[in-house]
Tab-separated table of C-alpha atoms in Angstrom:
chain	number	residue	atom	x	y	z
A	660	UNK	CA	5.434	-9.623	17.530
A	661	UNK	CA	9.036	-10.076	16.280
A	662	UNK	CA	10.739	-10.435	12.833
A	663	UNK	CA	14.058	-11.178	11.708
A	664	UNK	CA	16.096	-11.258	8.410
A	665	UNK	CA	19.117	-13.714	7.968
A	666	UNK	CA	18.677	-14.472	11.808
A	667	UNK	CA	19.132	-10.802	12.613
A	668	UNK	CA	16.392	-8.783	14.748
A	669	UNK	CA	14.689	-6.026	12.730
A	670	UNK	CA	14.722	-3.831	15.524
A	671	UNK	CA	18.163	-4.365	17.269
A	672	UNK	CA	20.094	-5.219	14.184
A	673	UNK	CA	18.492	-2.836	11.679
A	674	UNK	CA	21.916	-1.154	10.801
A	675	UNK	CA	23.310	-4.736	9.894
A	676	UNK	CA	20.230	-5.643	7.886
A	677	UNK	CA	20.220	-2.459	5.590
A	678	UNK	CA	23.475	-3.656	4.273
A	679	UNK	CA	22.369	-7.298	3.663
A	680	UNK	CA	18.883	-6.540	1.956
A	681	UNK	CA	17.783	-4.715	-1.229
A	682	UNK	CA	14.371	-3.291	-1.543
A	683	UNK	CA	12.219	-2.402	-4.570
A	684	UNK	CA	9.025	-0.717	-3.912
A	685	UNK	CA	5.779	-1.007	-5.847
A	686	UNK	CA	5.873	2.644	-6.809
A	687	UNK	CA	8.835	3.853	-8.655
A	688	UNK	CA	10.668	5.979	-6.152
A	689	UNK	CA	14.055	6.680	-7.707
A	690	UNK	CA	15.016	10.281	-8.363
A	691	UNK	CA	13.243	11.142	-11.540
A	692	UNK	CA	15.440	14.284	-12.322
A	693	UNK	CA	18.583	12.259	-12.216
A	694	UNK	CA	19.808	10.233	-15.039
A	695	UNK	CA	19.816	6.360	-15.299
A	696	UNK	CA	23.653	6.449	-14.530
A	697	UNK	CA	23.325	9.106	-11.723
A	698	UNK	CA	20.714	7.178	-9.867
A	699	UNK	CA	22.663	3.985	-10.055
A	700	UNK	CA	25.990	5.881	-8.928
A	701	UNK	CA	24.028	7.507	-6.022
A	702	UNK	CA	22.799	4.214	-4.468
A	703	UNK	CA	26.298	2.674	-4.877
A	704	UNK	CA	27.823	5.409	-3.067
A	705	UNK	CA	25.204	5.257	-0.380
A	706	UNK	CA	26.435	1.664	0.534
A	707	UNK	CA	30.071	2.619	0.000
A	708	UNK	CA	30.609	0.622	-3.158
A	709	UNK	CA	30.718	1.363	-6.822
A	710	UNK	CA	29.214	0.523	-10.107
A	711	UNK	CA	32.329	-1.063	-11.298
A	712	UNK	CA	32.929	-3.223	-8.261
A	713	UNK	CA	29.501	-5.004	-8.474
A	714	UNK	CA	28.582	-4.523	-12.118
A	715	UNK	CA	28.778	-8.326	-12.482
A	716	UNK	CA	25.440	-8.525	-10.456
A	717	UNK	CA	23.450	-6.254	-12.564
A	718	UNK	CA	25.007	-6.666	-15.875
A	719	UNK	CA	22.325	-8.827	-17.572
A	720	UNK	CA	19.569	-6.144	-16.340
A	721	UNK	CA	21.611	-3.044	-16.643
A	722	UNK	CA	22.984	-3.791	-20.208
A	723	UNK	CA	19.312	-3.432	-21.515
A	724	UNK	CA	18.934	0.197	-20.040
A	725	UNK	CA	22.752	1.112	-20.662
A	726	UNK	CA	22.139	2.780	-24.019
A	727	UNK	CA	19.668	5.229	-22.110
A	728	UNK	CA	21.895	6.042	-19.351
A	729	UNK	CA	22.118	9.663	-19.863
A	730	UNK	CA	18.294	9.878	-19.996
A	731	UNK	CA	16.595	11.082	-16.932
A	732	UNK	CA	14.595	8.423	-14.857
A	733	UNK	CA	11.387	10.110	-15.024
A	734	UNK	CA	11.409	9.892	-18.950
A	735	UNK	CA	11.872	6.097	-19.025
A	736	UNK	CA	8.951	3.620	-19.860
A	737	UNK	CA	7.422	1.324	-17.165
A	738	UNK	CA	9.659	-1.629	-18.093
A	739	UNK	CA	12.875	0.384	-18.153
A	740	UNK	CA	12.021	1.915	-14.680
A	741	UNK	CA	11.611	-1.517	-13.350
A	742	UNK	CA	14.849	-2.521	-14.638
A	743	UNK	CA	16.534	0.515	-13.025
A	744	UNK	CA	15.014	0.002	-9.748
A	745	UNK	CA	16.137	-3.486	-9.675
A	746	UNK	CA	19.774	-2.549	-10.583
A	747	UNK	CA	19.701	-0.111	-7.763
A	748	UNK	CA	18.324	-2.568	-5.223
A	749	UNK	CA	21.201	-5.035	-6.201
A	750	UNK	CA	24.235	-2.553	-6.681
A	751	UNK	CA	25.492	-3.130	-3.116
A	752	UNK	CA	25.376	-7.020	-3.389
A	753	UNK	CA	22.408	-8.024	-1.008
A	754	UNK	CA	21.732	-11.486	0.001
A	755	UNK	CA	18.044	-10.884	0.327
A	756	UNK	CA	15.899	-8.991	-1.992
A	757	UNK	CA	12.477	-7.784	-1.131
A	758	UNK	CA	10.196	-6.798	-3.960
A	759	UNK	CA	6.857	-5.024	-3.588
A	760	UNK	CA	4.475	-5.853	-6.421
A	761	UNK	CA	7.361	-5.062	-8.894
A	762	UNK	CA	5.367	-6.098	-12.138
A	763	UNK	CA	2.392	-3.949	-11.483
A	764	UNK	CA	1.609	-1.576	-14.360
A	765	UNK	CA	4.045	-2.987	-16.922
A	766	UNK	CA	3.210	-5.089	-20.164
A	767	UNK	CA	3.180	-8.805	-20.408
A	768	UNK	CA	6.547	-8.979	-22.032
A	769	UNK	CA	8.230	-6.944	-19.432
A	770	UNK	CA	6.710	-9.030	-16.786
A	771	UNK	CA	8.163	-12.128	-18.322
A	772	UNK	CA	11.492	-10.508	-18.833
A	773	UNK	CA	11.634	-9.644	-15.136
A	774	UNK	CA	10.635	-12.951	-13.906
A	775	UNK	CA	13.480	-14.518	-15.934
A	776	UNK	CA	15.907	-11.930	-14.343
A	777	UNK	CA	14.631	-13.052	-10.995
A	778	UNK	CA	15.229	-16.778	-11.846
A	779	UNK	CA	18.952	-15.725	-12.549
A	780	UNK	CA	19.394	-13.915	-9.457
A	781	UNK	CA	18.092	-16.893	-7.484
A	782	UNK	CA	20.526	-19.077	-9.112
A	783	UNK	CA	23.192	-16.760	-7.873
A	784	UNK	CA	22.138	-17.536	-4.379
A	785	UNK	CA	19.978	-14.407	-3.651
A	786	UNK	CA	17.006	-15.002	-1.505
A	787	UNK	CA	13.821	-13.206	-2.951
A	788	UNK	CA	10.763	-12.247	-1.058
A	789	UNK	CA	8.076	-10.953	-3.650
A	790	UNK	CA	4.384	-9.717	-3.244
A	791	UNK	CA	2.299	-10.086	-6.240
A	792	UNK	CA	-1.410	-10.143	-7.110
A	793	UNK	CA	-0.625	-12.459	-10.188
A	794	UNK	CA	-1.253	-15.863	-9.560
A	795	UNK	CA	0.802	-17.007	-12.621
A	796	UNK	CA	3.922	-15.300	-11.012
A	797	UNK	CA	3.086	-16.838	-7.684
A	798	UNK	CA	3.199	-20.224	-9.222
A	799	UNK	CA	6.881	-19.648	-10.303
A	800	UNK	CA	7.944	-19.151	-6.611
A	801	UNK	CA	9.467	-22.084	-4.417
A	802	UNK	CA	7.260	-21.128	-1.578
A	803	UNK	CA	3.966	-19.378	-1.584
A	804	UNK	CA	1.965	-17.524	1.189
A	805	UNK	CA	-1.635	-16.982	0.039
A	806	UNK	CA	-3.159	-13.983	1.861
A	807	UNK	CA	-6.523	-12.278	2.417
A	808	UNK	CA	-7.575	-9.390	4.601
A	809	UNK	CA	-4.214	-9.560	6.189
A	810	UNK	CA	-4.413	-13.059	7.189
A	811	UNK	CA	-2.161	-15.886	5.949
A	812	UNK	CA	-4.384	-18.659	4.569
A	813	UNK	CA	-1.854	-21.113	3.446
A	814	UNK	CA	1.868	-21.541	3.224
A	815	UNK	CA	3.462	-24.198	0.921
A	816	UNK	CA	5.004	-24.928	-2.443
A	817	UNK	CA	2.726	-24.230	-5.371
A	818	UNK	CA	2.658	-27.812	-6.459
A	819	UNK	CA	1.657	-28.900	-2.929
A	820	UNK	CA	-1.069	-26.385	-2.551
A	821	UNK	CA	-2.487	-27.456	-5.923
A	822	UNK	CA	-2.190	-31.172	-4.912
A	823	UNK	CA	-4.220	-30.478	-1.842
A	824	UNK	CA	-7.287	-29.126	-3.951
A	825	UNK	CA	-9.938	-31.932	-3.657
A	826	UNK	CA	-12.814	-30.778	-5.725
A	827	UNK	CA	-13.560	-31.307	-9.289
A	828	UNK	CA	-13.745	-28.369	-11.762
A	829	UNK	CA	-15.610	-27.907	-14.987
A	830	UNK	CA	-14.703	-25.059	-17.412
A	831	UNK	CA	-17.868	-23.601	-19.081
A	832	UNK	CA	-18.579	-20.928	-21.706
A	833	UNK	CA	-21.417	-19.651	-23.782
A	834	UNK	CA	-22.837	-16.906	-25.942
A	835	UNK	CA	-24.111	-14.973	-22.649
A	836	UNK	CA	-21.119	-15.205	-20.112
A	837	UNK	CA	-22.915	-13.265	-17.279
A	838	UNK	CA	-25.982	-15.214	-17.476
A	839	UNK	CA	-23.989	-18.360	-17.489
A	840	UNK	CA	-22.209	-17.396	-14.415
A	841	UNK	CA	-25.590	-16.828	-12.606
A	842	UNK	CA	-26.957	-20.256	-13.694
A	843	UNK	CA	-23.657	-21.925	-12.697
A	844	UNK	CA	-23.956	-20.499	-9.274
A	845	UNK	CA	-27.496	-21.585	-8.786
A	846	UNK	CA	-26.890	-25.132	-10.092
A	847	UNK	CA	-27.082	-27.914	-7.722
A	848	UNK	CA	-23.790	-29.501	-6.732
A	849	UNK	CA	-21.969	-26.413	-7.572
A	850	UNK	CA	-19.593	-25.185	-4.681
A	851	UNK	CA	-18.421	-21.980	-6.324
A	852	UNK	CA	-18.424	-20.472	-9.702
A	853	UNK	CA	-16.194	-17.597	-11.066
A	854	UNK	CA	-14.595	-16.149	-14.466
A	855	UNK	CA	-11.330	-17.674	-15.693
A	856	UNK	CA	-10.167	-16.559	-18.875
A	857	UNK	CA	-12.485	-17.100	-21.662
A	858	UNK	CA	-14.211	-19.758	-19.643
A	859	UNK	CA	-16.077	-19.903	-16.076
A	860	UNK	CA	-14.852	-22.206	-13.679
A	861	UNK	CA	-17.502	-24.204	-11.736
A	862	UNK	CA	-16.107	-25.839	-8.723
A	863	UNK	CA	-18.199	-28.862	-7.516
A	864	UNK	CA	-18.993	-29.949	-4.038
A	865	UNK	CA	-16.678	-32.762	-2.617
A	866	UNK	CA	-17.878	-36.064	-3.806
A	867	UNK	CA	-19.767	-34.480	-6.779
A	868	UNK	CA	-18.619	-35.723	-10.266
A	869	UNK	CA	-21.195	-34.172	-12.555
A	870	UNK	CA	-23.818	-31.440	-12.656
A	871	UNK	CA	-26.796	-30.527	-14.859
A	872	UNK	CA	-25.231	-28.201	-17.368
A	873	UNK	CA	-27.016	-24.908	-18.324
A	874	UNK	CA	-28.525	-24.940	-21.805
A	875	UNK	CA	-26.257	-23.871	-24.670
A	876	UNK	CA	-23.179	-24.202	-22.527
A	877	UNK	CA	-19.991	-25.671	-23.821
A	878	UNK	CA	-17.855	-27.505	-21.155
A	879	UNK	CA	-14.635	-29.166	-20.641
A	880	UNK	CA	-12.994	-30.873	-17.669
A	881	UNK	CA	-10.256	-28.332	-16.078
A	882	UNK	CA	-7.156	-28.975	-13.797
A	883	UNK	CA	-6.929	-26.841	-10.806
A	884	UNK	CA	-4.187	-24.424	-10.598
A	885	UNK	CA	-2.993	-22.087	-7.788
A	886	UNK	CA	-5.541	-19.465	-8.814
A	887	UNK	CA	-8.330	-21.911	-8.058
A	888	UNK	CA	-6.818	-22.986	-4.758
A	889	UNK	CA	-6.727	-19.047	-3.855
A	890	UNK	CA	-10.318	-18.700	-4.856
A	891	UNK	CA	-11.280	-21.828	-2.672
A	892	UNK	CA	-9.236	-20.724	0.463
A	893	UNK	CA	-10.993	-17.135	0.014
A	894	UNK	CA	-14.356	-18.700	0.252
A	895	UNK	CA	-13.523	-21.001	3.115
A	896	UNK	CA	-11.854	-17.912	4.987
A	897	UNK	CA	-14.991	-15.739	4.262
A	898	UNK	CA	-17.113	-18.444	6.177
A	899	UNK	CA	-15.161	-18.364	9.261
């Protein structure tokens, strides 16, 4: 096969591509024995630039960790390591940013802050390609590729993916959630059932509007989101 970035071939034009892309791996890969400031200076030097020259690109992000610029990177918290890694990926002013599961292992507040930062970068004209296991993050993207076992099951905008979902969903909960899940999966008219927050989602067969509710269960009607669509596509994919 072949691949290109910004119209450049990844084999023939890899040197040009290096200068146009930023990359943030899933695992923290900066130098733990260098300080925050030293790591950033090192990456700027590699790309023949300086922190001062492109500081405007990272200002909103770096200001949050600048008070700790003399601290060794290995001693930072998960959220601070994340911000430093993103700063280092941006310091050479890339036009495309690749992020490999950037929020894995960080707390919910840091995850939200990180995606708010990505939104600002997008507004500056930077294209961002991110992999994530979190469907709530995927729903914030302009375009999503849902994958399973290395195969792309669907590519579209999150709103279009949800719009194409054509089955009714009932959310159910009870005193014994494990038993309830087993009963829902055995209920006539149920296509699939799986845990979903404090409820179980029961996806009904096409054309089915109601089912016999297991005894003692509390139910409400639920709207599909991108996670429901992903579960549906996985089930379809498994049958092929």
